[in-house]
Coordinates of C-alpha atoms in Angstrom, one line a residue:
X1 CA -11.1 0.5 21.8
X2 CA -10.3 4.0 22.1
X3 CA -8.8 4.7 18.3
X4 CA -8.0 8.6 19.1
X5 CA -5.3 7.3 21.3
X6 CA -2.1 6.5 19.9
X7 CA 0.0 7.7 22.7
X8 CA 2.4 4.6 23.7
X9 CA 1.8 3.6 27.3
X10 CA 3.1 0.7 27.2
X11 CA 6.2 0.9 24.6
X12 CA 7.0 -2.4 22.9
X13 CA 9.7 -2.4 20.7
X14 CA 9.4 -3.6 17.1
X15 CA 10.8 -7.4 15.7
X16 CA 13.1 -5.4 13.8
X17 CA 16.5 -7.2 13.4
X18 CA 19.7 -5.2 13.1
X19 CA 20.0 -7.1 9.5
X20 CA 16.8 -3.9 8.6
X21 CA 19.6 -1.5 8.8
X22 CA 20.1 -2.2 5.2
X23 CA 17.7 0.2 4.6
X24 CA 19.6 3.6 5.4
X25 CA 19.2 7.3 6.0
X26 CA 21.8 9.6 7.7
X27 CA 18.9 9.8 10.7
X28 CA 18.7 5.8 11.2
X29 CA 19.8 4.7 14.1
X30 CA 18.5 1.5 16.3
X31 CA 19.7 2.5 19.6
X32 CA 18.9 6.4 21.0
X33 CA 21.8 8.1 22.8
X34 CA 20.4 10.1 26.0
X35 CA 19.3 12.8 23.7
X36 CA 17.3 11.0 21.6
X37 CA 15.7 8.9 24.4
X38 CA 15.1 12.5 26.4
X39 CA 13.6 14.1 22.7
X40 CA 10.8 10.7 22.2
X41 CA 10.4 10.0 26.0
X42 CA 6.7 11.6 24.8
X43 CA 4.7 11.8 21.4
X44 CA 6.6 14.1 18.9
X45 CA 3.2 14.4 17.5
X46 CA 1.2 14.3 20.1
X47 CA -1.4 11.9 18.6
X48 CA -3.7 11.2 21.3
X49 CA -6.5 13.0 23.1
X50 CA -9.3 12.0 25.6
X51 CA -12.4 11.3 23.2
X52 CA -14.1 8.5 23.2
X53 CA -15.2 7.1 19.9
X54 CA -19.0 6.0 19.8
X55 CA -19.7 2.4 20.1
X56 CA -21.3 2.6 16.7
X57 CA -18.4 3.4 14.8
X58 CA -17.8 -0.7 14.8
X59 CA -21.1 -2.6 13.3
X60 CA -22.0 -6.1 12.8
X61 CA -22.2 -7.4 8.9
X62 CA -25.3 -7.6 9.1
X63 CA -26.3 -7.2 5.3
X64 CA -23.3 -6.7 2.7
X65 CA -23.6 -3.6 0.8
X66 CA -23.3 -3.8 -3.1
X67 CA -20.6 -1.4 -4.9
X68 CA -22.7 0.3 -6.6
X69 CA -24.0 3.6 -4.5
X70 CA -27.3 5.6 -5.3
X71 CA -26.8 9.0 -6.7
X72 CA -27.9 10.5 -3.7
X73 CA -25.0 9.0 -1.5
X74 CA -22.8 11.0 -3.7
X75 CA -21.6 14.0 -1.9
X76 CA -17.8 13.9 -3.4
X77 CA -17.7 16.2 -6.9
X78 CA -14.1 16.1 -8.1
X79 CA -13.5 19.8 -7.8
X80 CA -13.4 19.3 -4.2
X81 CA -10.1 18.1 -4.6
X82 CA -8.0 21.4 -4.0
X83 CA -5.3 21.6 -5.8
X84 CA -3.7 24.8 -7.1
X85 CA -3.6 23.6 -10.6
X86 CA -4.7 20.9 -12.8
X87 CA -2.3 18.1 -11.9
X88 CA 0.0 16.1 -14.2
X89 CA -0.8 12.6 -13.6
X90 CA 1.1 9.9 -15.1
X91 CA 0.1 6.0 -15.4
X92 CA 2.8 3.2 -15.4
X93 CA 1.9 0.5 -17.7
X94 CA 3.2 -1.8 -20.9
X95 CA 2.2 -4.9 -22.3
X96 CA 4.9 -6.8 -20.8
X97 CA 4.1 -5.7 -17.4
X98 CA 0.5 -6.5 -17.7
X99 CA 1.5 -10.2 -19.2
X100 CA 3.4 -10.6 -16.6
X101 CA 1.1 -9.2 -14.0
X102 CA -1.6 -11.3 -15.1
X103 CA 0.1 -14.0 -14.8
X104 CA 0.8 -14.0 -11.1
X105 CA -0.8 -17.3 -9.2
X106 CA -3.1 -15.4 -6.6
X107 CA -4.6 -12.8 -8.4
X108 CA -4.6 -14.0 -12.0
X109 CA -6.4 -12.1 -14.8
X110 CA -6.5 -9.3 -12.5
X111 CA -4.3 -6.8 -14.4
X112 CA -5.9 -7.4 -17.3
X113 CA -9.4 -6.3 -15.8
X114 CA -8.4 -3.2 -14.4
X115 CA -6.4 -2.0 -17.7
X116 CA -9.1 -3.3 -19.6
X117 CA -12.0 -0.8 -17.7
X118 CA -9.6 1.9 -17.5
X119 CA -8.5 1.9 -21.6
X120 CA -12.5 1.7 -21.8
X121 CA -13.5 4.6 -20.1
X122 CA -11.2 6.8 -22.4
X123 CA -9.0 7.8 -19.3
X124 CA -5.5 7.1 -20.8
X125 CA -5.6 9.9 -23.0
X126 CA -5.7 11.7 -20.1
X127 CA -2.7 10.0 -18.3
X128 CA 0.9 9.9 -19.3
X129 CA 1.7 6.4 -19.9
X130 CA 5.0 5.7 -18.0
X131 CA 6.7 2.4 -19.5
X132 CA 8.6 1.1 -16.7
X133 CA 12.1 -0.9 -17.1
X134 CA 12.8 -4.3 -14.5
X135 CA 14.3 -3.0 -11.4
X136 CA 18.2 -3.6 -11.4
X137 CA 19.4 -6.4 -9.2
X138 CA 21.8 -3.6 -7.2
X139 CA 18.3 -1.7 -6.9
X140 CA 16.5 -4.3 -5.4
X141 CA 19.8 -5.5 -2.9
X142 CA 19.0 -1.3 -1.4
X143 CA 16.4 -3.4 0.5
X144 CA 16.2 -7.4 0.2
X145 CA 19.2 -9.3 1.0
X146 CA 21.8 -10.7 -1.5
X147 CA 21.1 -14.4 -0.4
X148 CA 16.8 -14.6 -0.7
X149 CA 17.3 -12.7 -4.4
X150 CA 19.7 -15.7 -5.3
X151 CA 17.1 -17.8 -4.2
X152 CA 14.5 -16.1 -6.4
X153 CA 17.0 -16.4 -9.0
X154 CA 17.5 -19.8 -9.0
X155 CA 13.9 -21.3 -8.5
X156 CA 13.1 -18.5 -11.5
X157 CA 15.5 -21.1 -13.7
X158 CA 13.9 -24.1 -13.0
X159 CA 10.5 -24.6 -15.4
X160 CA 8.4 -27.4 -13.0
X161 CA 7.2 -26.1 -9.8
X162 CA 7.8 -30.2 -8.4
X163 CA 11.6 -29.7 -9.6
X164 CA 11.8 -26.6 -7.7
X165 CA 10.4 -27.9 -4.6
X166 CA 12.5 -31.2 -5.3
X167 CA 15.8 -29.2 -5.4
X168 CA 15.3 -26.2 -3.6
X169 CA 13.1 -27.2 -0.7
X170 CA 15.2 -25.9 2.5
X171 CA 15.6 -22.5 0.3
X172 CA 11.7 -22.5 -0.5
X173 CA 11.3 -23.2 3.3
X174 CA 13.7 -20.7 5.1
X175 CA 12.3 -18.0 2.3
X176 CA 8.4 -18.4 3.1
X177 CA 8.2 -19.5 -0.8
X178 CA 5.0 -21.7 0.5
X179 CA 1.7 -21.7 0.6
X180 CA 0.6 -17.8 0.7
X181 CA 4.0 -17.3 -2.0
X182 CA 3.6 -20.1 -4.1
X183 CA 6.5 -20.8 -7.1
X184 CA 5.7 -19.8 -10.4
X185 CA 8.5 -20.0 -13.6
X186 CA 10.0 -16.3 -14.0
X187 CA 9.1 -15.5 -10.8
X188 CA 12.2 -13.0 -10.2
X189 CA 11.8 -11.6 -13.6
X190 CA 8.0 -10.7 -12.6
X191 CA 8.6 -9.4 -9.5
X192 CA 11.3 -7.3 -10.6
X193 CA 9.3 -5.9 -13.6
X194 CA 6.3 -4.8 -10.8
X195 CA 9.3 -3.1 -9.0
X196 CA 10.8 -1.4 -11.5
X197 CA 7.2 -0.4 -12.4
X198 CA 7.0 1.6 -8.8
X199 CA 10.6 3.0 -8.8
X200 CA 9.6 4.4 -12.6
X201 CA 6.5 6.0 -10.6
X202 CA 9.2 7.2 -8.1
X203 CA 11.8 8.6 -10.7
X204 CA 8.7 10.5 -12.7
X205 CA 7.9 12.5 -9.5
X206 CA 11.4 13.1 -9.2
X207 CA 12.2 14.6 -12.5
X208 CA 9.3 16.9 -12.1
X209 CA 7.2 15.0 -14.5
X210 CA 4.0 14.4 -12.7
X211 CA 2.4 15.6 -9.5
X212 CA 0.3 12.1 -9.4
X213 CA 2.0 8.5 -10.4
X214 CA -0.5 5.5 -10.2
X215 CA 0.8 1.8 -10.8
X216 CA -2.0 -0.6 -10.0
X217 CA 0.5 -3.2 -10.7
X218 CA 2.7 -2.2 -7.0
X219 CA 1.5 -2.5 -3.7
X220 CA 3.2 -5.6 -2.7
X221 CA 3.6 -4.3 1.1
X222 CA 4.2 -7.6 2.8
X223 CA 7.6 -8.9 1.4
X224 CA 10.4 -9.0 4.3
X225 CA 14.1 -8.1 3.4
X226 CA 14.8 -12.0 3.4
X227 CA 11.1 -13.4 3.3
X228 CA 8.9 -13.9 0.9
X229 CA 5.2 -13.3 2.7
X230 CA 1.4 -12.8 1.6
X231 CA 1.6 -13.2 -1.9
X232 CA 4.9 -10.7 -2.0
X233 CA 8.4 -11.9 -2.9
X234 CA 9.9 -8.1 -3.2
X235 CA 8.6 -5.4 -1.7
X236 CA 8.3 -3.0 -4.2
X237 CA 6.8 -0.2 -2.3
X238 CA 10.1 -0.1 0.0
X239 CA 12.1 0.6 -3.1
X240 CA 9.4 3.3 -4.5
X241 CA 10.2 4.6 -0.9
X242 CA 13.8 4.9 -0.8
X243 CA 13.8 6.0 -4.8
X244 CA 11.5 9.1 -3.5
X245 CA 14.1 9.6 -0.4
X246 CA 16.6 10.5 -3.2
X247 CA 14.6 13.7 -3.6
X248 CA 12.6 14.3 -0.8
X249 CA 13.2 14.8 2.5
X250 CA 10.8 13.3 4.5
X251 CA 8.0 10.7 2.6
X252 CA 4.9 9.7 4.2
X253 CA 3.3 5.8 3.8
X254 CA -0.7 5.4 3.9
X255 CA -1.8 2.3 3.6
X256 CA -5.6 1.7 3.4
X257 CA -5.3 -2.3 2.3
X258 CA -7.1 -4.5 4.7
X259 CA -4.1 -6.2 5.7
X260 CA -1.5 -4.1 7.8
X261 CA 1.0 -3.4 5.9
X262 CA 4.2 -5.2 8.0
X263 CA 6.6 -5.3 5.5
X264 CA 7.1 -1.8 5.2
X265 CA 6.9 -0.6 8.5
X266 CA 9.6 -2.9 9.4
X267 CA 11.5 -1.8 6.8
X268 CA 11.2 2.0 8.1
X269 CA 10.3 1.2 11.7
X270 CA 14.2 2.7 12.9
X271 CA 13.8 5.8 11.1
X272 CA 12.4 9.5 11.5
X273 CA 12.7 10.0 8.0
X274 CA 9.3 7.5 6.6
X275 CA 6.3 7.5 8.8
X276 CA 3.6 4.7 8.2
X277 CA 0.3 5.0 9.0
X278 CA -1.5 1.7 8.5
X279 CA -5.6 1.2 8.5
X280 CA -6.0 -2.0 8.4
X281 CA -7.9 -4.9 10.0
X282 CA -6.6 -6.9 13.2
X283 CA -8.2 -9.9 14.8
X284 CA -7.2 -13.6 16.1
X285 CA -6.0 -15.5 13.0
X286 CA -5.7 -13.0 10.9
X287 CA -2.9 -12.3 8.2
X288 CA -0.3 -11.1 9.3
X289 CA -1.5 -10.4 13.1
X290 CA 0.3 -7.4 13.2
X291 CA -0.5 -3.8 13.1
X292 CA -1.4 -2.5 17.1
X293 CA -2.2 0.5 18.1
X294 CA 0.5 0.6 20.8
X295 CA 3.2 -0.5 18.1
X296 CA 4.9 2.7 16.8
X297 CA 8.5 1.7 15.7
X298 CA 11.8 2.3 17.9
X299 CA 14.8 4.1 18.0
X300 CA 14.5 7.1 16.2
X301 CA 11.4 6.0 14.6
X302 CA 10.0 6.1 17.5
X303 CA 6.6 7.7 17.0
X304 CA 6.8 7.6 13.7
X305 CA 5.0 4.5 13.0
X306 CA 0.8 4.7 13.0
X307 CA -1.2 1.7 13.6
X308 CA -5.1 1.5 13.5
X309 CA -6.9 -1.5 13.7
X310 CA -10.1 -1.3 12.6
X311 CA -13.3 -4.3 13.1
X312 CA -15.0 -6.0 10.9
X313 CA -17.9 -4.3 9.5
X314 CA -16.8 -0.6 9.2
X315 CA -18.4 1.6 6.9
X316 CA -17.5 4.6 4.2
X317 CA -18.9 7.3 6.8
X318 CA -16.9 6.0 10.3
X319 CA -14.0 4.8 8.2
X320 CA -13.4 8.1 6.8
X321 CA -13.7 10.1 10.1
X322 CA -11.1 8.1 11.4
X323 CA -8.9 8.2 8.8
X324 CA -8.8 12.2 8.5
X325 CA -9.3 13.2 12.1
X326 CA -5.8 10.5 12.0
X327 CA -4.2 12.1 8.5
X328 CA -4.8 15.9 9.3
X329 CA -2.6 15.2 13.0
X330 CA 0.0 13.1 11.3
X331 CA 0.1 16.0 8.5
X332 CA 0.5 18.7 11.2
X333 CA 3.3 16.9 12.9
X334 CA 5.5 15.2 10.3
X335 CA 5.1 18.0 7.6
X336 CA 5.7 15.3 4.5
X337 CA 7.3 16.2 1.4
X338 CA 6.0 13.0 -0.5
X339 CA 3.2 10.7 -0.1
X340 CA 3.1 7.1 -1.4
X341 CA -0.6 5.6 -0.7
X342 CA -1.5 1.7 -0.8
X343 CA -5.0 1.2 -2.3
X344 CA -5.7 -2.1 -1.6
X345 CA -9.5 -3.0 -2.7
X346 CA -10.0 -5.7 -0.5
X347 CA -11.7 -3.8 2.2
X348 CA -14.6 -3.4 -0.5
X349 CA -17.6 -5.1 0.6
X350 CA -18.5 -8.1 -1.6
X351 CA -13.8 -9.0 -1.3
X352 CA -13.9 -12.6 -0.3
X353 CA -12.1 -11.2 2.6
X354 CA -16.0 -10.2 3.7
X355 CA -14.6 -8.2 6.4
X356 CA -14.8 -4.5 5.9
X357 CA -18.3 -2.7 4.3
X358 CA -16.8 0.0 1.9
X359 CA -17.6 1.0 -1.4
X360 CA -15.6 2.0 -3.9
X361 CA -16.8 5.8 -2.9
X362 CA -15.4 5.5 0.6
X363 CA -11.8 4.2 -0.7
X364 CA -12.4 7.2 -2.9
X365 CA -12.9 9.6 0.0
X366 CA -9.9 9.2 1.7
X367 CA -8.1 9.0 -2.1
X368 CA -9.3 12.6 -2.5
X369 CA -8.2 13.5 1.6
X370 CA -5.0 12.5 0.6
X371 CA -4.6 14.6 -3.1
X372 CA -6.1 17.7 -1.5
X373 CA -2.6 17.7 0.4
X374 CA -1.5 19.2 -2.8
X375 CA 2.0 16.5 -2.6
X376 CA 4.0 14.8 -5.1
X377 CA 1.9 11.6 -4.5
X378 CA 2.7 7.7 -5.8
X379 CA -0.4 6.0 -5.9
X380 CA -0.4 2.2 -5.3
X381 CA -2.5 -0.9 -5.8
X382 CA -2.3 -4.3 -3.0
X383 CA -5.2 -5.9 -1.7
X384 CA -8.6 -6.9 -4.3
X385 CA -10.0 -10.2 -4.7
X386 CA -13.7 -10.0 -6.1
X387 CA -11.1 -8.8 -9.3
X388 CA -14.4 -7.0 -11.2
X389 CA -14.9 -4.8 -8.2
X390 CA -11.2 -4.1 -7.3
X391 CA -11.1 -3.0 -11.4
X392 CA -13.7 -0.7 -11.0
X393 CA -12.7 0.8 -7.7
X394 CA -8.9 1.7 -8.9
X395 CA -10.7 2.9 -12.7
X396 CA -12.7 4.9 -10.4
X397 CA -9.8 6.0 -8.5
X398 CA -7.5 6.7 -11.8
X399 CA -10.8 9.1 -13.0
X400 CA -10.3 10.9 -9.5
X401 CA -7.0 11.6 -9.7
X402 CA -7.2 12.4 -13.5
X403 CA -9.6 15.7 -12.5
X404 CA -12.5 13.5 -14.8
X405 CA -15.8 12.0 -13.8
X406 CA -17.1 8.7 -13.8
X407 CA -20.7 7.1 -13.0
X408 CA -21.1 6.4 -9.6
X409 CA -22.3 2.9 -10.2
X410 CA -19.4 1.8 -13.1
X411 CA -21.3 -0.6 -15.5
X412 CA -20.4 -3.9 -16.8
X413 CA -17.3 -4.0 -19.1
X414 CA -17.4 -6.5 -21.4
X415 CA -15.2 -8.4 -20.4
X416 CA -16.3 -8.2 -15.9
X417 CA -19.6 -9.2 -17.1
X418 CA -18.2 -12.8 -18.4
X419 CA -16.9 -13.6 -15.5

């Protein structure tokens, strides 16, 4: 597979229902009059060429490679992030959050590891700690509809997940509140704390607080606007989305989980306003089984949808050639005014996902790409279930973007090393 290529040649339009319109700019639009057709009949950004990527780029797992790297793989020194000044960086966090967040079915006892190794290694007096408020119901209705949050509303008020299932079970069915979203008590109230948490990273760029906003908490990029899907019930990175489009123009979406991230490119697929660029893994029975290279939204978004499905057993070096010789052409053409980044750990190594071969230094890498851009920036978490690795890769990442240096190979915290 040819991954330079991302001219369409074979258009196919996007499962995007006309109910997506919900999600709004004055450019939306999800038919093209016979301007708009003549202006994306070719690539706005031209995003193809005629090289042909080596054959090596995609390797067997042949041996997994631990997270920890040698010193002398290290060729990333924080000072080659070029920014014109020491950036602000601000951290969204509180105890209820983190309850709450810890709490959550799939990735339980997570949140508390990755505060836990952050507060360690002395980084939050380097960080402004944001406490975030729940998002509002009418915030949350700018994307999901009225009907699936009064679902979430009323499972939230029943304690015993057997009642729930007993008296909502064509709701939990219709809503994909199954296996991969399983019901939990609070559930609304949870996910609309990790919302608000991501629209509080949106509204501190916007008041010109911080250049850099990190909530490890976010990142739930799978939710539909009436589905629950892959562990997400709201999408919370939709809404950090259309909080930065208050402010900003035009906001680019990187995504680096291992799963494509579906929920928000259909959310933005109809507009020229958000483009998403998605690296993610695609294969035969894989979650969601979306994500191809030809698939590049419609309408006016046309074009401005990126897809890049990558095979199992990529590595830092051929992951991170691909993903700039990708960013710097998308930066040329689409000119962003804001970035919000996914940083999903689970394409680390030893992930249970035991797909891609990264370390934590080549999510790092393409961290650092991004925060050379010199952006207002919203830094996300997703993806990361071997939870002692994904803590160390986003403490790792928080040290990065905080201008201060870490080990390469993070020791034991006290609390990773009982588990």
């Amino acid at each position: 597979m040819n991954t330079d290529r991302f001219e369409d040649e074979n258009p196919r339009t996007s499962n995007v229902t006309s109910q997506s319109t919900h999600v709004t700019d004055e450019d939306r639009d999800t038919t093209c009059s016979s301007e708009c057709q003549s202006n994306h009949s070719k690539d706005p950004f031209h995003l193809s060429d005629n090289e042909e990527d080596s054959s090596d780029i995609y390797r067997p797992v042949i041996k997994k490679r631990c997270i920890a790297v040698l010193a002398n793989d290290l060729n990333l020194n924080v000072s080659e992030i070029a920014v014109k000044k020491t950036p602000r960086v601000a951290y969204v966090h509180s105890q209820d959050l983190l309850t709450k967040a810890n709490e959550l079915i799939r990735i339980e006892g997570r949140a508390e590891l990755v505060h836990s190794l952050i507060r360690t290694y002395g980084l939050l007096q380097y960080l402004q700690v944001v406490t975030p408020r729940p998002a509002t119901q009418s915030e949350i209705l700018a994307f999901h509809s009225s009907d699936y949050i009064q679902c979430l509303q009323d499972i939230s008020a029943v304690s015993d997940s057997e009642d729930i299932e007993e008296q909502h079970k064509h709701e939990v069915e219709s809503y994909g509140l199954s296996y991969d979203c399983p019901l939990q008590k609070d559930l609304l109230e949870t996910a609309s704390l990790i919302s608000g948490a991501s629209q509080a990273a949106s509204q501190h760029i916007i008041n010109g607080l911080a250049d850099i906003v990190i909530n490890w908490y976010g990142g739930w990029h799978h939710a539909k606007r009436d589905t629950a899907s892959g562990f997400c019930y709201i999408n919370d990175v939709v809404l950090c989305i259309l909080k930065l489009r208050q402010q900003f123009d035009k906001v680019l979406y990187v995504d680096i989980d291992l799963h494509h991230g579906d929920g928000v490119e259909e959310a933005f697929a109809t507009t020229s306003k958000v483009m998403t660029v998605s690296f993610h893994k695609l294969a035969p029975g894989f979650f969601p089984g979306s994500g191809e290279l030809n698939d590049v939204g419609t309408g006016r978004g046309k074009y401005f949808t990126v897809n890049i499905p990558l095979m199992d057993g990529i590595k830092d070096k051929e992951y991170f050639s691909i993903f700039t010789k990708v960013m710097k052409q998308v930066k040329d053409r689409f000119l962003p005014d804001a970035i919000v980044m996914q940083c999903g750990a689970d394409t680390l190594s030893e992930d249970p996902m035991t797909s891609f071969n990264l370390t934590h230094f080549g999510i790092a890498k393409c961290v650092c790409y991004m925060l050379t851009w010199n952006l207002p920036t919203v830094l996300l978490g997703g993806g990361g279930y071997h939870f002692p690795n994904t803590a160390k890769c986003w403490t790792f990442l928080t040290a990065l973007a905080a201008g201060k240096k870490l080990p390469v190979d993070i020791p034991e915290h006290e609390k990773i090393s009982t588990m």
